[in-house]
XYZ file of C-alpha atoms in Angstrom:
592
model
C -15.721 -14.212 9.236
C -14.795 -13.574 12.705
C -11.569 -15.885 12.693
C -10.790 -15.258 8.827
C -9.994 -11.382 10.363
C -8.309 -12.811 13.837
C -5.806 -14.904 11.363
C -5.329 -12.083 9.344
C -4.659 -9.397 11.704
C -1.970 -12.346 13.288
C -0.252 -12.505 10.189
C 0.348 -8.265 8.948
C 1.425 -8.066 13.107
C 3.665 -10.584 11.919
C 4.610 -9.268 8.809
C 4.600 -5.925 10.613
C 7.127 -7.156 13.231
C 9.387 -9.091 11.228
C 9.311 -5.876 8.994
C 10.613 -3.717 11.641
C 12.873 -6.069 13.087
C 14.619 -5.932 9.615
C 14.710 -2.482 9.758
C 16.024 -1.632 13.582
C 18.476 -4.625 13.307
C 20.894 -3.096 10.457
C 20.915 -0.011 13.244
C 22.638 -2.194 16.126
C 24.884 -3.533 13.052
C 25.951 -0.198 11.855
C 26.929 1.083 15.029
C 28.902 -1.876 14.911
C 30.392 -1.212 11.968
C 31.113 2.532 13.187
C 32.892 0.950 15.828
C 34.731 -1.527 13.870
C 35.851 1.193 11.372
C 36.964 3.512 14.244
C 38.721 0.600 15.953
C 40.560 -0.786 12.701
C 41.592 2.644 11.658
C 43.159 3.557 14.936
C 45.054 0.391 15.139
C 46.161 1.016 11.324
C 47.441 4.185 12.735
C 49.007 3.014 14.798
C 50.723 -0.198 13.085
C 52.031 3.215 10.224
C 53.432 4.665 12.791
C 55.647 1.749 14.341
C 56.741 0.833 10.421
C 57.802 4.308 10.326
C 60.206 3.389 13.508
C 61.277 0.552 12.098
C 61.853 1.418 8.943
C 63.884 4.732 10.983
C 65.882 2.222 12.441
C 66.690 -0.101 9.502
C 68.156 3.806 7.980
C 69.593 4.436 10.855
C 71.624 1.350 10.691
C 72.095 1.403 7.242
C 73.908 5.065 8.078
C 76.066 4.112 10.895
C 77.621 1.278 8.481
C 77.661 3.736 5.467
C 79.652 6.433 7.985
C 82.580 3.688 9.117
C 83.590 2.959 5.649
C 87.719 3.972 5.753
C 87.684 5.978 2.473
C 85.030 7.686 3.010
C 86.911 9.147 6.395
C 89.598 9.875 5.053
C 87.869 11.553 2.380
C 86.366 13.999 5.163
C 89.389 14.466 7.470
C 91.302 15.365 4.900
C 88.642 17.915 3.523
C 88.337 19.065 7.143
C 92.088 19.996 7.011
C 91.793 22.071 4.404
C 89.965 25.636 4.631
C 88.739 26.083 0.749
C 86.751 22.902 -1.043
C 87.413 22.068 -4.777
C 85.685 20.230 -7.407
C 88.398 17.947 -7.657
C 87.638 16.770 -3.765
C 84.434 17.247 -4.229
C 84.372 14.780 -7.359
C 86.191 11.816 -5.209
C 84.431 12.548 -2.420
C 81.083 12.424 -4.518
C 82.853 9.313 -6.311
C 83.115 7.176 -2.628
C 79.462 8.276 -1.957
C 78.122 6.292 -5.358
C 80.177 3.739 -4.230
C 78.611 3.167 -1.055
C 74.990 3.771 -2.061
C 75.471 0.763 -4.579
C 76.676 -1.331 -2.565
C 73.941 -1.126 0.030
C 71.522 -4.475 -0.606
C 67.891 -4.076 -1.075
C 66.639 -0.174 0.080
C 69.298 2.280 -1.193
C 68.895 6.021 -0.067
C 67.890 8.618 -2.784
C 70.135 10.950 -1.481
C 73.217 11.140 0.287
C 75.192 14.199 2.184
C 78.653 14.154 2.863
C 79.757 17.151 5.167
C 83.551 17.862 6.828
C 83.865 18.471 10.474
C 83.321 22.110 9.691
C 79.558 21.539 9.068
C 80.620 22.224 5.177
C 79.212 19.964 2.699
C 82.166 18.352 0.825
C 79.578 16.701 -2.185
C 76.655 15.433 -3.003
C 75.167 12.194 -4.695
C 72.503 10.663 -6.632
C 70.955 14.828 -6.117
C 71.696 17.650 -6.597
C 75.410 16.628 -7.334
C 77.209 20.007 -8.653
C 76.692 21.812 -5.294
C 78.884 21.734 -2.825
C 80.508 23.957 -0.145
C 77.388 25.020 1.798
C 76.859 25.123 5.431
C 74.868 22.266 6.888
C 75.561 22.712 10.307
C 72.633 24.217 12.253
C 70.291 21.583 11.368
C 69.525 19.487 14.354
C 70.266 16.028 12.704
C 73.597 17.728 11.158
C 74.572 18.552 14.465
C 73.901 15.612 16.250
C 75.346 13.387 13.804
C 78.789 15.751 13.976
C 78.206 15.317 17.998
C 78.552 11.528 18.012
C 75.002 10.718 17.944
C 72.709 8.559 15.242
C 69.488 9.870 14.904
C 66.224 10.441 11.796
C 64.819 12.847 11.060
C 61.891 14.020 8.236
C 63.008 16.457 5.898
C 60.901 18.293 2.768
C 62.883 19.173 0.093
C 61.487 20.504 -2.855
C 57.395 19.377 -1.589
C 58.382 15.959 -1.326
C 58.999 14.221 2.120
C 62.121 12.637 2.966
C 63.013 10.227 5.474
C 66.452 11.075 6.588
C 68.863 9.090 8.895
C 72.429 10.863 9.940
C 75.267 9.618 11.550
C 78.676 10.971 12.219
C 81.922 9.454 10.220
C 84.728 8.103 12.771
C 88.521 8.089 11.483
C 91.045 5.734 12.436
C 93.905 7.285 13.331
C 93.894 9.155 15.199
C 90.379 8.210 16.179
C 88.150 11.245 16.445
C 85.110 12.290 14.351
C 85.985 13.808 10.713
C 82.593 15.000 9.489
C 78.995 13.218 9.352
C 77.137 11.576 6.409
C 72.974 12.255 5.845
C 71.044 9.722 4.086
C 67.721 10.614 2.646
C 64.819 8.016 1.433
C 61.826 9.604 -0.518
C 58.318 8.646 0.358
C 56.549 6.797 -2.592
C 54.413 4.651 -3.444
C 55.718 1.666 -3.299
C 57.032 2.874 0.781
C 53.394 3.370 1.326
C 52.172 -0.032 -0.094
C 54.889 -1.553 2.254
C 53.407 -0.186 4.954
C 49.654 -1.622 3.976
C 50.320 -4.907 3.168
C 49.529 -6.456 6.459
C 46.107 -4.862 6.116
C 45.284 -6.625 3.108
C 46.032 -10.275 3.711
C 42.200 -11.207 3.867
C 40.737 -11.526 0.236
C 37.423 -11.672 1.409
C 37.309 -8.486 2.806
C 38.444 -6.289 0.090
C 36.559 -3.263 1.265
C 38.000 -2.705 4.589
C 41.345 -2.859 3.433
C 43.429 -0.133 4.647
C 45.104 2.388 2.177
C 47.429 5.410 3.282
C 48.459 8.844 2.452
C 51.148 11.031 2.608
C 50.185 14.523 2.525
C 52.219 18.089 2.837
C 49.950 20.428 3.338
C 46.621 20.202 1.066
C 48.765 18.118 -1.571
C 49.476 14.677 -1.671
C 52.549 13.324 -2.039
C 52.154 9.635 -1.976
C 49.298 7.131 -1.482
C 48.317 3.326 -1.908
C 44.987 4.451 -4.110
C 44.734 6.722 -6.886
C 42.306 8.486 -4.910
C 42.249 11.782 -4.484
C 40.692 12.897 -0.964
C 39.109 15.758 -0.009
C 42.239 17.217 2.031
C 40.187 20.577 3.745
C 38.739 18.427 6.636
C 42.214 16.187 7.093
C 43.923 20.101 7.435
C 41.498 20.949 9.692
C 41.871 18.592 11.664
C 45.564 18.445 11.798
C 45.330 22.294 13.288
C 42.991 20.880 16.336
C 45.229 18.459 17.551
C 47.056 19.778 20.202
C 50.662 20.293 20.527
C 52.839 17.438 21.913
C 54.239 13.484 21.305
C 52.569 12.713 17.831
C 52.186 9.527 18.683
C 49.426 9.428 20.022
C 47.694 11.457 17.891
C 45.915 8.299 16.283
C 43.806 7.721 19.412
C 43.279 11.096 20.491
C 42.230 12.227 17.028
C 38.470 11.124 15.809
C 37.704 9.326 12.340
C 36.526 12.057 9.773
C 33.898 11.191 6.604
C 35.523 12.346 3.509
C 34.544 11.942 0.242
C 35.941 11.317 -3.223
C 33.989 11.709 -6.046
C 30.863 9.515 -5.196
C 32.504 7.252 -3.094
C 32.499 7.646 0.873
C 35.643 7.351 2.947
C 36.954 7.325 6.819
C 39.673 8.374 7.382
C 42.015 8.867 10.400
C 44.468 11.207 10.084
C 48.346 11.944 12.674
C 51.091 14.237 11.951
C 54.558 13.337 10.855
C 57.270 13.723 13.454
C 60.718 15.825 12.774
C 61.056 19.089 11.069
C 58.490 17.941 8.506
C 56.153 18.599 10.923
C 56.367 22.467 11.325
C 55.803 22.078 7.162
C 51.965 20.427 7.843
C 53.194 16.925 6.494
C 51.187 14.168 7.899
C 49.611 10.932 6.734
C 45.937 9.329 6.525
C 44.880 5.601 7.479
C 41.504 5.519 5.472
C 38.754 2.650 4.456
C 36.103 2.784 2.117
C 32.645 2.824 3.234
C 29.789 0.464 1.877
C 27.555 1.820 -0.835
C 24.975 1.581 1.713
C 24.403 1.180 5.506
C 21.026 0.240 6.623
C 19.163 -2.368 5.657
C 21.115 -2.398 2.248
C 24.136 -2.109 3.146
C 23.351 -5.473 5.177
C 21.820 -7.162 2.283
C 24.488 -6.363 -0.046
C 26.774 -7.727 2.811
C 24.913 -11.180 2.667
C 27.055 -14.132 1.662
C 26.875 -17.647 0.096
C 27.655 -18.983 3.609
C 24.813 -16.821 5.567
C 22.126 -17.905 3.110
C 23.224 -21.902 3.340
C 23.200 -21.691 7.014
C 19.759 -19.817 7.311
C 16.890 -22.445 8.081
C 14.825 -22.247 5.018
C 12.916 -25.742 6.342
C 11.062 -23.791 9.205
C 10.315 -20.693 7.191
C 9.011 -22.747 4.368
C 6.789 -25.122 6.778
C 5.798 -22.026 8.452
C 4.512 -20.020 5.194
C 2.797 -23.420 4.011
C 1.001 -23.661 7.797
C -0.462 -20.283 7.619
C -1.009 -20.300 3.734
C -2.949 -23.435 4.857
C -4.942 -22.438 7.734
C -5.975 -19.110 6.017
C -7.602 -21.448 3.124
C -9.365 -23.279 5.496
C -11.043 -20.125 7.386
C -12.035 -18.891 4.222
C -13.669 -21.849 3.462
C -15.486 -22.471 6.523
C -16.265 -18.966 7.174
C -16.806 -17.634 3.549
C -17.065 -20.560 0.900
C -19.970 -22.813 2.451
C -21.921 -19.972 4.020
C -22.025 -18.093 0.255
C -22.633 -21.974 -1.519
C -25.320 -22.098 0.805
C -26.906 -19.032 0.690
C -26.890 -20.029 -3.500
C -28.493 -22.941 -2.895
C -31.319 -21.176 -0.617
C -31.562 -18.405 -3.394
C -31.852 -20.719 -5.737
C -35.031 -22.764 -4.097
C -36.555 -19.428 -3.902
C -36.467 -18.657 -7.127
C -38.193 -21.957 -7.868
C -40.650 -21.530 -5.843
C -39.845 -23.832 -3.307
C -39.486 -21.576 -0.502
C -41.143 -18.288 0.002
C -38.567 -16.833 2.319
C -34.571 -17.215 2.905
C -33.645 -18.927 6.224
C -32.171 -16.225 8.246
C -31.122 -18.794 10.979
C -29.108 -20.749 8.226
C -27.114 -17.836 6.747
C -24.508 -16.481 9.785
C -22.851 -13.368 9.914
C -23.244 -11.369 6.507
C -24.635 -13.448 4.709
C -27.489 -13.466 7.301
C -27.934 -10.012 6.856
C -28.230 -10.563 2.846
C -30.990 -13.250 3.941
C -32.834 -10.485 6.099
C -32.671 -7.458 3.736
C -33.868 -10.137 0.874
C -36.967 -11.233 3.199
C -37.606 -7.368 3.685
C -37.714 -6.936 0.695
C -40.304 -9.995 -0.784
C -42.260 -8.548 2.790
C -42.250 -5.175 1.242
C -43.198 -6.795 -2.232
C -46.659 -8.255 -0.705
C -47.372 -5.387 1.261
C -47.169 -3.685 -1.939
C -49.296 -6.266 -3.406
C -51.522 -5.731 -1.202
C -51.831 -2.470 -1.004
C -52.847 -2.779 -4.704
C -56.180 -3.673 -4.162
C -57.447 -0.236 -3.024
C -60.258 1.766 -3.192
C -61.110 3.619 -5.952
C -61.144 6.515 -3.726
C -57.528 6.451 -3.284
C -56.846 5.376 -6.691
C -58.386 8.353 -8.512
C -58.878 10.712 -5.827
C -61.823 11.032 -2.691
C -65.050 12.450 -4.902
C -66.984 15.196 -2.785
C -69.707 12.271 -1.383
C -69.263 9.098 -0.572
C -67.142 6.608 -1.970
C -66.219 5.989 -6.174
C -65.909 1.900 -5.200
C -62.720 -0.267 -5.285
C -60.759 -1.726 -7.846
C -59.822 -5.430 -7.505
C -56.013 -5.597 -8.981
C -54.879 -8.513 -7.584
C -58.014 -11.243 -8.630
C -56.394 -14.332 -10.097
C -59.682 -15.201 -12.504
C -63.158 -14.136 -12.526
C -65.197 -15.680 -10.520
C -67.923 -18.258 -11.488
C -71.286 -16.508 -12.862
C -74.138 -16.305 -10.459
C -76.820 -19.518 -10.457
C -79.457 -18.807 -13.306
C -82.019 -16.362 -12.212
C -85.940 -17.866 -12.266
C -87.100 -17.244 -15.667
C -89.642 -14.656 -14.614
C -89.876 -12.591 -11.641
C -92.227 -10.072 -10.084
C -92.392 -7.567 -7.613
C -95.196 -8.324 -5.992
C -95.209 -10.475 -3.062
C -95.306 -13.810 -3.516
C -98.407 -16.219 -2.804
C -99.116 -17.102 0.584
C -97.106 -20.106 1.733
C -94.886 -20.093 -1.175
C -91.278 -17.929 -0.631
C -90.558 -14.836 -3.110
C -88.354 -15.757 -5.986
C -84.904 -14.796 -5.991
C -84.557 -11.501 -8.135
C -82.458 -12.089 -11.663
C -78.376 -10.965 -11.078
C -78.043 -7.892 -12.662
C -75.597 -8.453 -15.426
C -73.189 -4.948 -15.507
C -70.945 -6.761 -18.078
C -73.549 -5.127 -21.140
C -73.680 -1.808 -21.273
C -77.170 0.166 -19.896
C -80.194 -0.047 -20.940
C -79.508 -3.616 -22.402
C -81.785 -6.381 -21.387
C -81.212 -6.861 -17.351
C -79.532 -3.504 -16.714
C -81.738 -0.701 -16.237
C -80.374 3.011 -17.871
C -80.302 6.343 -15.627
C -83.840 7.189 -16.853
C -85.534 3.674 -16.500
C -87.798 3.352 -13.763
C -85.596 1.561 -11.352
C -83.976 4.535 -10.909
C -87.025 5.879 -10.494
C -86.981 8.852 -13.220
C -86.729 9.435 -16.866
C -89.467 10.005 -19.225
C -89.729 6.062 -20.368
C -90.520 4.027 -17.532
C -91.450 0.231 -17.860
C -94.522 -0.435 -16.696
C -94.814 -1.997 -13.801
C -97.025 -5.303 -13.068
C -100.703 -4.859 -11.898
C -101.053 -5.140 -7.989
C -102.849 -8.856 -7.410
C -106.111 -8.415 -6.892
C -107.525 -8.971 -3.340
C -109.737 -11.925 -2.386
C -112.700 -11.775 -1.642
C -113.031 -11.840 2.385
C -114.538 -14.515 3.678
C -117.364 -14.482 6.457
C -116.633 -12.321 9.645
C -116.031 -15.999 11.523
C -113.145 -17.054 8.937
C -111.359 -13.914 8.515
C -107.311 -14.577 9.249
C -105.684 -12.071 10.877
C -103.748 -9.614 9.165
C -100.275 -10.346 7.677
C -96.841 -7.660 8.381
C -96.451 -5.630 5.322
C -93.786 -7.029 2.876
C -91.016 -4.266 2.510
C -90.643 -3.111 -1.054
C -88.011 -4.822 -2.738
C -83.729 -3.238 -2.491
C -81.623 -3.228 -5.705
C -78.985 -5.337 -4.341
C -80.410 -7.473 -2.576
C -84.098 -8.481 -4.710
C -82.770 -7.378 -7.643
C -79.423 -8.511 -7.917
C -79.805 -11.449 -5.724
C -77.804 -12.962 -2.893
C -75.214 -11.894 -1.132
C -72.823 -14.137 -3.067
C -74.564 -13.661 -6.048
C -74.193 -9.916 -5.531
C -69.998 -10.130 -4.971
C -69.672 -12.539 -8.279
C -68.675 -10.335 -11.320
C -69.943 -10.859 -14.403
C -67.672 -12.884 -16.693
C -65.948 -10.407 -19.077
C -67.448 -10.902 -22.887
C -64.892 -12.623 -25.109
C -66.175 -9.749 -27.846
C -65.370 -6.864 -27.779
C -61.315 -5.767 -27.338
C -60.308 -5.000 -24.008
C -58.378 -2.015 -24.873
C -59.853 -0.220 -27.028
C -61.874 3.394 -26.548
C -65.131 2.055 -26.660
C -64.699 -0.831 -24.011
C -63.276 1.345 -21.498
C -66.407 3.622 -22.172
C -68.839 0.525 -21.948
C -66.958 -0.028 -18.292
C -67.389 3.102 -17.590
C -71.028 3.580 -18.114
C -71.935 0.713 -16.097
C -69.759 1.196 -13.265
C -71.840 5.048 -13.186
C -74.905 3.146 -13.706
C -74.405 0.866 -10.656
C -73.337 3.929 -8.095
C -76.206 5.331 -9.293
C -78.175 2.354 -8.558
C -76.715 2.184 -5.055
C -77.793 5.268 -4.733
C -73.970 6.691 -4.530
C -72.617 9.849 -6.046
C -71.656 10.107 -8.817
C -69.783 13.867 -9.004
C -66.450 14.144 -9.581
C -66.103 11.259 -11.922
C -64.904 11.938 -15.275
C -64.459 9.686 -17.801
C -60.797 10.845 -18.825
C -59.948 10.113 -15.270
C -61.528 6.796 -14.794
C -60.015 5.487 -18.397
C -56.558 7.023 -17.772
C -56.530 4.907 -14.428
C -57.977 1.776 -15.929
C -55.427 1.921 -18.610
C -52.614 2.409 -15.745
C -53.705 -0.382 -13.981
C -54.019 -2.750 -16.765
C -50.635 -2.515 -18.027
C -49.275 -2.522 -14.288
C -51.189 -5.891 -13.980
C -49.885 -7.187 -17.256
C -46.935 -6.370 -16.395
C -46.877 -8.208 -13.141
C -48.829 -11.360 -14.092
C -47.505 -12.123 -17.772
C -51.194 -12.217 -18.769
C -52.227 -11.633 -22.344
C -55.072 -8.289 -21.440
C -57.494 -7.912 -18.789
C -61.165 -7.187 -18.496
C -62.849 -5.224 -16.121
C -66.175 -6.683 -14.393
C -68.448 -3.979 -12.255
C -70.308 -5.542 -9.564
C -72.121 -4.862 -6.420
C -69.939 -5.318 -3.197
C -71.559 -4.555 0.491
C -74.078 -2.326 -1.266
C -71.465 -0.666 -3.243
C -70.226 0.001 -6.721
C -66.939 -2.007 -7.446
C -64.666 -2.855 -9.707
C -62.486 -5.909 -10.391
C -59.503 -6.179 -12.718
C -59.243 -10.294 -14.300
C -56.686 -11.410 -16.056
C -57.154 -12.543 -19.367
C -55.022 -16.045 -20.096
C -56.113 -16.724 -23.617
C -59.181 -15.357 -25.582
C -62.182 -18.027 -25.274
């Protein structure tokens, strides 16, 4: 699965990379848009403040016409002639003041001032109309405008800001100057929008249009938004800028973040010129920020256009190249080599095959091979290790060894050839060879016909002892001339090996009888007494065997076998193996 992990590590250092590309690359783009903001505010600024001069101008203008109108100076020469103002002159002057104002096309003032040569005011219209006679010299557009000289000016009259223009009134004859006229335009609304409207030309781009405020003090005074700014910061910053031409205070003054509600703003803020400005008025240029920079902000900027030019047809045969390729590497590396190692499994659970091919199975699965093969090798060590001796299978008795018990015999073994029908111990006639002695059959219990019990005289003690053949008589020797020389003594006859015949007569077991029931008390006790009767007879030890021991581990070891071969019971056969007790443990099929 070497390449399956290569291809996948490619593709998350992929995914990783194209991850954090998406994240670092709305970084670069908000910086941008930091500059953008900064840049587009200060040039709003800036474009607020030339309106303002041009809209002083178009005032200005608009009060040099209004102060060369002929009533109106003789109005004020003739008020300057006389040293105490009534309300009759005040009501014609105030009268030729209406006049004017309506007759001025498109922005009329809000206000207008007519004052004498005297610096008195003669009247007042469209506010504050029933005062008159006050001195409004001493103010420097008053005094400019009776010098000669057109000029603006901002004035704040009752917290709202005024943009004033004065100019001085000329009469005829004789020509001279007769008094000055002061025309005032309140900043609303609707001046404000006026001022925005280039800014908002581009309907696509709806939240960077600009949108301005006029502010005295902390409190607004007119705006293009209902918005209500925080105003602390804008003061604050207002007091830091230092003193000099406010017009450049848009580049020298930095955007601020301000908030309104749970919206985000940036703002750039420059104080009004004129004597508005010792009263803290000054305006705002401010933008709305996106809901949110980053990598959102950027996909909430996304547009119809971006996502039809964005090449779809390479990302798409990209993704189905490495979907693709992935599939195959799992196959090759993952699919076969596990539909393989099935198959293999599969033969050796048939029996086809004892062991998995390790050299077939690669990587992991060739380790699943190898721990399996452990395993079955572990299984027939085990197996072998079964067929013990009975030493180690009930414990080492004090001398010698208890015998072994065959676990693992498949059936019992064929029944030794028939033994002659009649045997003797005595040695057999000259020329002739001894008989073979009769198998001793240990499958009846002792002291049955061809097993001897403890006390018979095989065993060479016990009160009833069989008696034993008569010695052949000796022949008659014949004369001194004939006599044959003397033959080697014939050694007395060994249990297993006259008695119980050959050597592979000796390692046959007994069949099991069909009889009696292999697991009951009294068959276990039958195995039991012959398996002490042939230790005995091999002259072996017999302490330290107990018949609660030996039956406990008989019964253990019959229901392990059982267990292990499927067969129906098992009989135990005692035999004589290298001149030694033993025991061997058949499996019984069916009953015969």
């Amino acid at each position: 699965m070497f390449f399956s992990k290569i291809w996948l590590f490619l593709l998350t250092l992929i995914a990783a990379l194209a991850i954090t590309v998406a994240l670092l690359l709305p970084r670069p783009a908000e910086r941008a848009h930091v500059r953008g903001e900064q840049q587009r505010l200060a040039v709003g600024c800036g474009v607020v403040n030339v309106l303002l001069g041009d809209n002083a101008r178009r005032r200005v203008d608009f009060a040099r016409r209004f102060g060369r109108a002929p009533e109106l100076a003789s109005a004020l020469y003739a008020a300057s002639n006389t040293d105490q103002l009534d309300d009759k002159r005040m009501a014609s002057t105030r009268e030729i003041g209406n006049r004017l104002i309506a007759s001025a096309k498109g922005d009329a003032p809000d206000f207008a001032i007519l004052i004498d040569a005297r610096g008195r005011v003669v009247a007042r219209a469209k506010r504050d109309e029933k005062e008159y006679g006050d001195l409004a010299a001493g103010r420097p557009l008053v005094d400019d405008a009776l010098a000669g000289l057109v000029r603006d000016d901002l004035w704040v009259l009752d917290n709202t800001i005024y943009l004033v223009a004065g100019a001085p009134v000329i009469g005829h004859d004789p020509l001279q100057y007769v008094g000055a006229v002061v025309l005032g335009h309140r900043v609303t609304t609707e001046l404000a929008r006026s001022f925005t409207e280039w800014s908002h030309g581009d309907a696509n781009n709806k939240q960077f249009h600009l949108d301005l405020g006029f502010y005295l003090g902390g409190e607004l005074v007119a705006s293009t938004t209902p918005v209500t700014l925080d105003s602390a910061p804008m003061v604050r910053a207002i007091g830091q800028l230092p003193a000099g031409e406010v017009s450049r205070d848009c580049q020298l003054n930095q955007p601020l973040n301000l908030r309104a509600g749970k919206d985000e703003y940036t703002a750039v803020v420059a104080r009004m010129p004129g004597e508005a400005q010792a009263q803290a008025a000054y305006f705002t240029v401010f933008i709305q920020r996106p809901g949110g920079l980053g990598l959102i902000g950027s996909t909430l900027a996304i547009r119809k256009s971006d996502l039809s030019s964005f090449p779809w047809a390479l990302i798409s045969a990209g993704f189905v190249i490495a979907l693709l390729v992935g599939l195959g590497l799992l196959v090759m590396e993952i699919d076969r080599p596990l539909r393989r190692l099935m198959a293999d499994a599969a033969r050796l659970a048939k029996g086809d095959r004892e062991r998995l091919a390790e050299e077939e199975h690669p990587g992991r699965f060739g380790s699943i091979s190898r721990s399996v093969n452990i395993h079955i090798d572990r299984a027939a060590r085990a197996a072998k290790t079964a067929k013990q001796d009975l030493d180690q299978l009930l414990g080492p008795a004090p001398q010698g060894s208890l015998g072994t018990i065959d676990l693992l015999a498949g059936v019992a073994p064929a029944p030794p050839p028939p033994a002659p029908s009649e045997f003797r111990f005595s040695d057999p006639p000259l020329g002739r060879p001894a008989p073979a002695a009769p198998p001793l059959d240990l499958s009846r219990p002792p002291g049955s016909a061809g097993i001897p019990a403890p006390g018979d005289a095989l065993f060479g003690s016990g009160p009833s002892r069989a008696k034993p053949a008569a010695p052949p008589r000796a022949p008659t020797p014949p004369p001194a001339a004939a006599v044959p020389p003397p033959r080697p003594p014939v050694a007395p006859p060994r249990f297993d090996e006259d008695i119980l015949g050959s050597p592979s007569a000796r390692a046959a077991p007994s069949a099991p009888s069909a009889g009696p029931d292999l697991s009951s008390e009294e068959y276990f006790r039958d195995v039991y007494d012959r398996f002490v009767a042939a230790k005995q007879s091999c002259g072996e030890s017999v302490a330290g065997i107990t018949y609660d021991k030996f039956s406990e581990k008989l019964r253990r070891n019959r229901e392990e076998l059982i267990s292990r071969t499927g067969c129906r019971d098992v009989a135990f056969t005692v035999y004589i193996k290298d001149g030694r007790a033993a025991l061997k443990a058949s499996p019984v099929r069916d009953r015969g």
